[in-house]
XYZ file of C-alpha atoms in Angstrom:
182
model
C 192.174 182.153 165.593
C 192.312 185.301 163.421
C 194.204 183.429 160.706
C 191.734 180.554 160.728
C 188.941 183.092 160.311
C 190.784 184.821 157.442
C 191.367 181.553 155.593
C 187.790 180.375 156.074
C 186.297 183.732 155.070
C 188.525 183.904 151.979
C 187.562 180.347 151.020
C 183.877 181.259 151.208
C 184.463 184.392 149.116
C 186.353 182.360 146.515
C 183.510 179.828 146.380
C 181.165 182.754 145.728
C 183.542 183.940 142.972
C 184.376 187.110 144.895
C 188.067 186.565 144.328
C 189.357 190.135 144.683
C 187.677 190.428 148.057
C 189.185 187.088 149.090
C 192.650 188.351 148.141
C 192.118 191.516 150.168
C 191.012 189.504 153.201
C 194.273 187.526 153.136
C 196.667 190.376 152.406
C 197.288 191.619 155.943
C 197.987 188.189 157.480
C 197.018 188.122 161.152
C 197.224 184.431 161.909
C 199.785 181.950 163.064
C 203.096 181.900 161.178
C 202.528 178.188 160.461
C 199.572 179.103 158.216
C 201.094 181.994 156.286
C 201.996 179.752 153.317
C 198.293 178.866 152.961
C 197.382 182.552 153.016
C 199.986 183.360 150.357
C 198.859 180.492 148.151
C 195.144 181.253 148.482
C 195.728 184.957 147.857
C 197.656 184.084 144.699
C 194.929 181.735 143.472
C 192.218 184.321 144.209
C 194.139 186.874 142.137
C 194.593 184.391 139.273
C 190.866 183.652 139.311
C 190.179 187.386 139.269
C 192.301 187.674 136.121
C 195.088 189.597 137.841
C 197.935 187.300 136.895
C 200.749 189.813 137.388
C 199.586 190.584 140.939
C 199.258 186.859 141.670
C 202.905 186.132 140.910
C 204.392 187.708 144.095
C 201.890 185.915 146.353
C 202.631 182.553 144.732
C 206.380 183.252 144.871
C 206.053 183.932 148.604
C 204.241 180.615 149.081
C 207.076 178.832 147.256
C 209.741 180.623 149.291
C 208.267 179.704 152.693
C 210.019 176.965 154.679
C 208.210 173.664 154.297
C 208.429 171.039 157.005
C 206.342 167.928 156.672
C 204.487 166.364 153.773
C 201.527 168.751 153.909
C 203.628 171.903 153.496
C 205.848 170.243 150.886
C 202.714 169.385 148.892
C 201.478 172.979 149.281
C 204.822 174.238 147.982
C 204.554 171.884 144.984
C 201.022 173.107 144.342
C 202.215 176.712 144.522
C 205.048 175.909 142.101
C 202.573 174.306 139.718
C 200.285 177.347 139.927
C 203.251 179.664 139.490
C 204.360 177.669 136.450
C 200.875 178.022 134.953
C 200.870 181.757 135.705
C 204.262 182.265 134.034
C 203.094 180.220 131.045
C 200.026 182.468 130.709
C 202.409 185.422 130.596
C 204.376 183.476 127.926
C 207.512 183.502 130.063
C 208.247 179.858 129.390
C 211.717 179.943 130.932
C 210.271 180.979 134.319
C 207.394 178.510 133.924
C 209.779 175.609 133.277
C 211.968 176.691 136.182
C 209.046 176.337 138.611
C 207.564 173.193 137.083
C 210.915 171.386 137.124
C 211.136 171.949 140.898
C 207.898 170.095 141.634
C 208.854 166.900 143.452
C 208.860 163.860 141.163
C 207.110 161.696 143.758
C 204.709 164.399 144.963
C 200.959 164.577 144.300
C 201.371 167.329 141.670
C 204.170 165.775 139.617
C 201.868 164.420 136.900
C 200.357 167.826 136.203
C 203.822 169.408 136.216
C 205.111 166.867 133.673
C 202.072 167.457 131.487
C 202.615 171.225 131.612
C 206.325 170.862 130.810
C 205.401 168.913 127.702
C 202.828 171.476 126.610
C 205.337 174.297 127.056
C 207.847 172.486 124.838
C 205.105 171.766 122.294
C 203.998 175.425 122.353
C 207.585 176.417 121.562
C 207.683 174.056 118.566
C 209.869 171.470 120.314
C 207.823 168.334 119.767
C 210.695 165.967 120.485
C 211.458 167.768 123.753
C 207.777 167.465 124.713
C 208.079 163.695 124.415
C 210.531 163.521 127.331
C 208.113 164.486 130.160
C 205.116 162.989 128.368
C 206.819 159.613 127.937
C 207.623 159.606 131.651
C 204.005 160.442 132.375
C 202.619 157.696 130.123
C 204.187 155.064 132.360
C 202.171 156.195 135.377
C 198.709 155.214 136.599
C 196.044 155.628 133.930
C 193.547 156.761 136.555
C 195.125 160.227 136.464
C 193.657 162.629 133.857
C 197.137 163.996 133.052
C 198.282 160.484 132.122
C 195.195 159.901 129.988
C 195.829 163.151 128.132
C 199.345 162.091 127.206
C 198.015 158.858 125.753
C 196.473 160.985 123.011
C 199.069 163.719 122.546
C 202.151 161.487 122.322
C 200.929 159.645 119.214
C 200.001 162.995 117.649
C 203.565 164.227 118.190
C 204.936 161.012 116.678
C 202.631 161.511 113.704
C 203.923 165.090 113.289
C 207.478 163.730 113.404
C 206.599 161.219 110.626
C 207.046 158.252 112.970
C 203.823 156.691 111.699
C 204.384 153.159 112.965
C 205.109 154.458 116.456
C 202.088 156.769 116.287
C 199.834 153.891 115.209
C 201.074 151.662 118.023
C 200.612 154.523 120.535
C 197.056 155.177 119.332
C 196.245 151.472 119.676
C 197.670 151.472 123.210
C 195.574 154.570 124.001
C 192.392 152.890 122.744
C 193.150 149.816 124.876
C 193.800 151.921 127.968
C 190.683 154.054 127.492
C 188.618 150.897 126.953
C 189.917 149.397 130.210
C 189.421 152.597 132.181
């Protein structure tokens, strides 16, 4: 029960924006081994929220490295990879960010956000055409997801920047139609 207490106490501290204290609560894990991935992930997120990105990286890497059996732990691993990708991107280590984001399962609940981030990393590096690859994949998914809706606006902008004006116009029209329906 000690681990359950640690996770609950840390969650309350994070809700109160006392993120460094939450990270300290989770650091000496005392709970069941089955919950250690949650402790690693939450400690990493608490450190990110506290602005300590470099210290968050090892905790998130531990969460990714833990064995994952079952859909719940696989989803947690994907979420940790997504968070790790964001953390690496903040540090402007785009190679490491892409490495983590590309490992997020394509059919998992965090794949849309990973595809969106992969596109933004390519765009940030001045590779507009490369950004179109994940964003085009994302555009074909359910428009109820905010990541999909975002790509409906950025893809035509990239086409415009690439002087593909007819394609950009058609994409903007499709975006207006989709936003109107949603």
